[in-house]
Amino acid sequence: MYRSLLFILGILLFSCENERISNGTDSAAALEALTEYVTVNKVFQDVGNNSGDNILTAETSASAKSSNIKDEAIVTIEPFDLSTFPKTITIDYGDGVLGRDGITRKGIITIISTNWYRVEGSVHTTTFTNFYHNDYKVEGIHVAENLGENDDDNLQFEVTITNGKITNLENESIEYTENVIRTWIAGETTPFNIWDDEYLFEGSQFGISSKGVNYSLTTDEALHFTLLPRNIESGILDVTLGIFSGIKIDYTESTITILGVSYPFGD
């Protein structure tokens, strides 16, 4: 996805070098919003993946805490039983835990669950306390509601992110909101291995870049995400960036359409 958006950056900078968007920011600042979107999207998708994984781990855990070794966080479940809800699940990464994906997480994630993750109607609300994803401080409220199984027997979740924000070491912030349907299509039977999970995403994401540029992305066709390696296998995104609209990223055909003209892209 990152390389795809870099391709868009090059095309738009070439064709719109002297354009101005509605808030007076130059085109380079507007296009910078796309690269920032890549970062903020990865952070919050990672939060969703890890929150679900930790809820499943809590359900199957034999003790209230995992060992505090180098590559693990401390997970606390209160109350620690199989039937009392709501539950508070706290994941404490301490001063930093390096994950298998190369990401260092530190600080605390707190999840309030009204039932177990696979139970239809269950709601899981995630918040953050001095939580960092590499060098980005993460804030906001992430809510996932289990909608039950679809016609293909895959679990679906309605995911909303409100007041989402990541802040870098230079104190520059990117704002982010999301409202999507997330369909779990692979990896459900291996709760201790998040890396084989695959999802479909349908819905919209909005935000404001560090330079004040508004952006929005809406799926024309569901995006197929894999975690390891992290990739988008298929789907179509419709992108609006300031006054620039109608940008189509087609991951199925590996094309980007700008101003009615399609360009191929590759890995």
Tab-separated table of N, CA, C and O in Angstrom, residues 1-6 8-9 21 23 25-45 133 136-138 164-178 205-217 239-241:
chain	number	residue	atom	x	y	z
A	1	MET	N	0.824	-1.198	0.000
A	1	MET	CA	0.000	0.000	0.000
A	1	MET	C	0.865	1.258	0.000
A	1	MET	O	0.590	2.234	-0.674
A	2	TYR	N	1.962	1.224	0.774
A	2	TYR	CA	2.820	2.393	0.867
A	2	TYR	C	3.402	2.758	-0.490
A	2	TYR	O	3.406	3.930	-0.881
A	3	ARG	N	3.870	1.752	-1.231
A	3	ARG	CA	4.428	2.036	-2.551
A	3	ARG	C	3.360	2.573	-3.495
A	3	ARG	O	3.630	3.424	-4.340
A	4	SER	N	2.143	2.071	-3.345
A	4	SER	CA	1.048	2.565	-4.179
A	4	SER	C	0.834	4.060	-3.965
A	4	SER	O	0.677	4.822	-4.921
A	5	LEU	N	0.812	4.459	-2.713
A	5	LEU	CA	0.565	5.866	-2.427
A	5	LEU	C	1.753	6.738	-2.821
A	5	LEU	O	1.574	7.895	-3.203
A	6	LEU	N	2.949	6.206	-2.731
A	6	LEU	CA	4.099	6.954	-3.238
A	6	LEU	C	3.953	7.202	-4.736
A	6	LEU	O	4.320	8.265	-5.241
A	8	ILE	N	1.115	7.581	-6.329
A	8	ILE	CA	0.142	8.674	-6.438
A	8	ILE	C	0.822	10.008	-6.171
A	8	ILE	O	0.588	10.991	-6.874
A	9	LEU	N	1.662	10.054	-5.157
A	9	LEU	CA	2.374	11.290	-4.840
A	9	LEU	C	3.134	11.810	-6.055
A	9	LEU	O	3.053	12.993	-6.396
A	21	ILE	N	-5.044	23.728	-2.696
A	21	ILE	CA	-6.287	23.175	-2.209
A	21	ILE	C	-7.007	24.235	-1.395
A	21	ILE	O	-6.486	25.309	-1.140
A	23	ASN	N	-7.841	24.995	1.605
A	23	ASN	CA	-7.392	25.685	2.806
A	23	ASN	C	-6.075	26.424	2.597
A	23	ASN	O	-5.485	26.916	3.549
A	25	THR	N	-3.181	25.284	1.542
A	25	THR	CA	-1.980	24.481	1.622
A	25	THR	C	-1.535	24.077	0.221
A	25	THR	O	-2.363	23.782	-0.631
A	26	ASP	N	-0.223	24.062	-0.048
A	26	ASP	CA	0.217	23.686	-1.387
A	26	ASP	C	0.032	22.186	-1.613
A	26	ASP	O	-0.230	21.411	-0.694
A	27	SER	N	0.157	21.773	-2.875
A	27	SER	CA	-0.145	20.396	-3.241
A	27	SER	C	0.793	19.412	-2.552
A	27	SER	O	0.391	18.305	-2.205
A	28	ALA	N	2.060	19.819	-2.330
A	28	ALA	CA	2.988	18.911	-1.662
A	28	ALA	C	2.507	18.582	-0.255
A	28	ALA	O	2.572	17.429	0.182
A	29	ALA	N	2.005	19.589	0.467
A	29	ALA	CA	1.485	19.337	1.814
A	29	ALA	C	0.239	18.475	1.758
A	29	ALA	O	0.025	17.615	2.619
A	30	ALA	N	-0.595	18.686	0.738
A	30	ALA	CA	-1.795	17.868	0.593
A	30	ALA	C	-1.429	16.419	0.342
A	30	ALA	O	-1.999	15.500	0.950
A	31	LEU	N	-0.452	16.201	-0.526
A	31	LEU	CA	-0.074	14.841	-0.861
A	31	LEU	C	0.668	14.160	0.288
A	31	LEU	O	0.621	12.944	0.434
A	32	GLU	N	1.310	14.971	1.125
A	32	GLU	CA	1.947	14.414	2.319
A	32	GLU	C	0.907	13.737	3.218
A	32	GLU	O	1.219	12.786	3.947
A	33	ALA	N	-0.329	14.221	3.146
A	33	ALA	CA	-1.398	13.622	3.938
A	33	ALA	C	-1.599	12.160	3.597
A	33	ALA	O	-1.977	11.351	4.451
A	34	LEU	N	-1.347	11.788	2.337
A	34	LEU	CA	-1.501	10.391	1.950
A	34	LEU	C	-0.478	9.498	2.649
A	34	LEU	O	-0.811	8.409	3.114
A	35	THR	N	0.769	9.939	2.716
A	35	THR	CA	1.768	9.130	3.401
A	35	THR	C	1.466	9.073	4.897
A	35	THR	O	1.699	8.041	5.545
A	36	GLU	N	0.956	10.162	5.448
A	36	GLU	CA	0.573	10.145	6.859
A	36	GLU	C	-0.594	9.201	7.087
A	36	GLU	O	-0.665	8.506	8.114
A	37	TYR	N	-1.525	9.160	6.134
A	37	TYR	CA	-2.639	8.228	6.251
A	37	TYR	C	-2.143	6.793	6.339
A	37	TYR	O	-2.659	5.979	7.122
A	38	VAL	N	-1.145	6.451	5.521
A	38	VAL	CA	-0.591	5.097	5.554
A	38	VAL	C	-0.153	4.748	6.972
A	38	VAL	O	-0.438	3.670	7.496
A	39	THR	N	0.528	5.683	7.624
A	39	THR	CA	1.038	5.444	8.971
A	39	THR	C	-0.097	5.286	9.978
A	39	THR	O	-0.132	4.321	10.743
A	40	VAL	N	-1.023	6.238	9.988
A	40	VAL	CA	-2.087	6.195	10.991
A	40	VAL	C	-2.988	4.986	10.780
A	40	VAL	O	-3.450	4.352	11.740
A	41	ASN	N	-3.225	4.615	9.527
A	41	ASN	CA	-4.031	3.436	9.250
A	41	ASN	C	-3.360	2.172	9.766
A	41	ASN	O	-3.996	1.315	10.394
A	42	LYS	N	-2.057	2.031	9.517
A	42	LYS	CA	-1.330	0.862	10.002
A	42	LYS	C	-1.388	0.767	11.522
A	42	LYS	O	-1.569	-0.316	12.088
A	43	VAL	N	-1.236	1.911	12.192
A	43	VAL	CA	-1.247	1.914	13.654
A	43	VAL	C	-2.584	1.409	14.187
A	43	VAL	O	-2.639	0.528	15.058
A	44	PHE	N	-3.688	1.953	13.673
A	44	PHE	CA	-4.998	1.577	14.214
A	44	PHE	C	-5.444	0.191	13.749
A	44	PHE	O	-6.168	-0.494	14.476
A	45	GLN	N	-5.034	-0.259	12.562
A	45	GLN	CA	-5.313	-1.638	12.186
A	45	GLN	C	-4.555	-2.588	13.114
A	45	GLN	O	-5.081	-3.637	13.516
A	133	HIS	N	3.306	3.180	19.562
A	133	HIS	CA	3.550	2.231	18.476
A	133	HIS	C	4.806	2.742	17.782
A	133	HIS	O	4.770	3.744	17.078
A	136	TYR	N	5.290	6.637	17.767
A	136	TYR	CA	4.023	7.366	17.704
A	136	TYR	C	3.187	7.127	18.953
A	136	TYR	O	2.887	5.973	19.299
A	137	LYS	N	2.802	8.204	19.615
A	137	LYS	CA	1.853	8.101	20.721
A	137	LYS	C	0.451	7.944	20.141
A	137	LYS	O	0.066	8.658	19.218
A	138	VAL	N	-0.325	7.005	20.685
A	138	VAL	CA	-1.637	6.665	20.145
A	138	VAL	C	-2.715	7.080	21.133
A	138	VAL	O	-2.633	6.773	22.331
A	164	GLY	N	-9.454	9.501	17.151
A	164	GLY	CA	-8.171	8.867	16.907
A	164	GLY	C	-7.092	9.898	16.604
A	164	GLY	O	-7.330	10.876	15.886
A	165	LYS	N	-5.923	9.668	17.155
A	165	LYS	CA	-4.818	10.601	16.916
A	165	LYS	C	-3.505	9.885	17.181
A	165	LYS	O	-3.382	9.126	18.135
A	166	ILE	N	-2.520	10.111	16.302
A	166	ILE	CA	-1.160	9.686	16.599
A	166	ILE	C	-0.260	10.923	16.539
A	166	ILE	O	-0.474	11.828	15.730
A	167	THR	N	0.732	10.950	17.419
A	167	THR	CA	1.623	12.105	17.545
A	167	THR	C	3.055	11.616	17.501
A	167	THR	O	3.431	10.689	18.236
A	168	ASN	N	3.871	12.245	16.627
A	168	ASN	CA	5.258	11.814	16.496
A	168	ASN	C	6.163	12.537	17.486
A	168	ASN	O	5.703	13.339	18.314
A	169	LEU	N	7.458	12.255	17.412
A	169	LEU	CA	8.412	12.831	18.359
A	169	LEU	C	8.565	14.332	18.189
A	169	LEU	O	9.041	15.028	19.104
A	170	GLU	N	8.159	14.858	17.020
A	170	GLU	CA	8.204	16.312	16.785
A	170	GLU	C	6.903	16.989	17.217
A	170	GLU	O	6.672	18.157	16.910
A	171	ASN	N	6.039	16.258	17.901
A	171	ASN	CA	4.753	16.753	18.393
A	171	ASN	C	3.795	17.130	17.263
A	171	ASN	O	2.933	17.989	17.421
A	172	GLU	N	3.952	16.474	16.103
A	172	GLU	CA	3.029	16.652	14.988
A	172	GLU	C	1.979	15.551	15.058
A	172	GLU	O	2.314	14.378	15.211
A	173	SER	N	0.706	15.950	14.932
A	173	SER	CA	-0.381	14.997	15.132
A	173	SER	C	-1.191	14.784	13.862
A	173	SER	O	-1.375	15.705	13.056
A	174	ILE	N	-1.678	13.567	13.690
A	174	ILE	CA	-2.578	13.198	12.596
A	174	ILE	C	-3.873	12.708	13.233
A	174	ILE	O	-3.852	11.819	14.091
A	175	GLU	N	-4.999	13.275	12.826
A	175	GLU	CA	-6.293	12.871	13.363
A	175	GLU	C	-6.942	11.835	12.448
A	175	GLU	O	-6.736	11.851	11.227
A	176	TYR	N	-7.754	10.946	13.063
A	176	TYR	CA	-8.253	9.792	12.313
A	176	TYR	C	-9.571	9.311	12.897
A	176	TYR	O	-9.726	9.197	14.111
A	177	THR	N	-10.550	9.035	12.013
A	177	THR	CA	-11.781	8.372	12.411
A	177	THR	C	-12.066	7.251	11.416
A	177	THR	O	-11.591	7.274	10.275
A	178	GLU	N	-12.849	6.272	11.877
A	178	GLU	CA	-13.105	5.112	11.025
A	178	GLU	C	-14.471	4.533	11.349
A	178	GLU	O	-14.902	4.512	12.505
A	205	GLN	N	-12.891	5.892	6.050
A	205	GLN	CA	-11.917	6.435	6.988
A	205	GLN	C	-11.698	7.902	6.632
A	205	GLN	O	-11.650	8.267	5.458
A	206	PHE	N	-11.574	8.726	7.667
A	206	PHE	CA	-11.425	10.162	7.475
A	206	PHE	C	-10.339	10.675	8.409
A	206	PHE	O	-10.029	10.053	9.424
A	207	GLY	N	-9.789	11.836	8.069
A	207	GLY	CA	-8.803	12.404	8.969
A	207	GLY	C	-8.325	13.776	8.549
A	207	GLY	O	-8.754	14.325	7.532
A	208	ILE	N	-7.439	14.301	9.368
A	208	ILE	CA	-6.794	15.593	9.106
A	208	ILE	C	-5.304	15.391	9.298
A	208	ILE	O	-4.859	14.899	10.347
A	209	SER	N	-4.519	15.760	8.305
A	209	SER	CA	-3.077	15.560	8.368
A	209	SER	C	-2.445	16.569	9.324
A	209	SER	O	-3.092	17.489	9.825
A	210	SER	N	-1.156	16.398	9.556
A	210	SER	CA	-0.431	17.317	10.438
A	210	SER	C	-0.376	18.729	9.869
A	210	SER	O	-0.135	19.686	10.606
A	211	LYS	N	-0.613	18.867	8.548
A	211	LYS	CA	-0.634	20.189	7.916
A	211	LYS	C	-2.060	20.724	7.755
A	211	LYS	O	-2.276	21.715	7.075
A	212	GLY	N	-3.041	20.038	8.347
A	212	GLY	CA	-4.419	20.510	8.293
A	212	GLY	C	-5.173	20.137	7.034
A	212	GLY	O	-6.211	20.740	6.738
A	213	VAL	N	-4.687	19.150	6.299
A	213	VAL	CA	-5.345	18.721	5.069
A	213	VAL	C	-6.357	17.620	5.385
A	213	VAL	O	-6.033	16.611	6.007
A	214	ASN	N	-7.601	17.810	4.941
A	214	ASN	CA	-8.628	16.796	5.118
A	214	ASN	C	-8.475	15.701	4.071
A	214	ASN	O	-8.244	15.979	2.893
A	215	TYR	N	-8.652	14.452	4.484
A	215	TYR	CA	-8.614	13.335	3.547
A	215	TYR	C	-9.728	12.353	3.894
A	215	TYR	O	-10.196	12.284	5.028
A	216	SER	N	-10.171	11.588	2.900
A	216	SER	CA	-11.147	10.524	3.135
A	216	SER	C	-10.866	9.378	2.180
A	216	SER	O	-10.411	9.588	1.052
A	217	LEU	N	-11.121	8.172	2.654
A	217	LEU	CA	-10.959	6.965	1.842
A	217	LEU	C	-12.164	6.065	2.082
A	217	LEU	O	-12.534	5.797	3.225
A	239	VAL	N	-10.386	7.684	-3.116
A	239	VAL	CA	-9.646	8.631	-2.283
A	239	VAL	C	-10.035	10.063	-2.621
A	239	VAL	O	-10.098	10.435	-3.798
A	240	THR	N	-10.276	10.860	-1.591
A	240	THR	CA	-10.444	12.312	-1.739
A	240	THR	C	-9.423	12.992	-0.855
A	240	THR	O	-9.274	12.658	0.323
A	241	LEU	N	-8.709	13.957	-1.434
A	241	LEU	CA	-7.641	14.656	-0.723
A	241	LEU	C	-7.776	16.138	-0.997
A	241	LEU	O	-7.437	16.598	-2.084
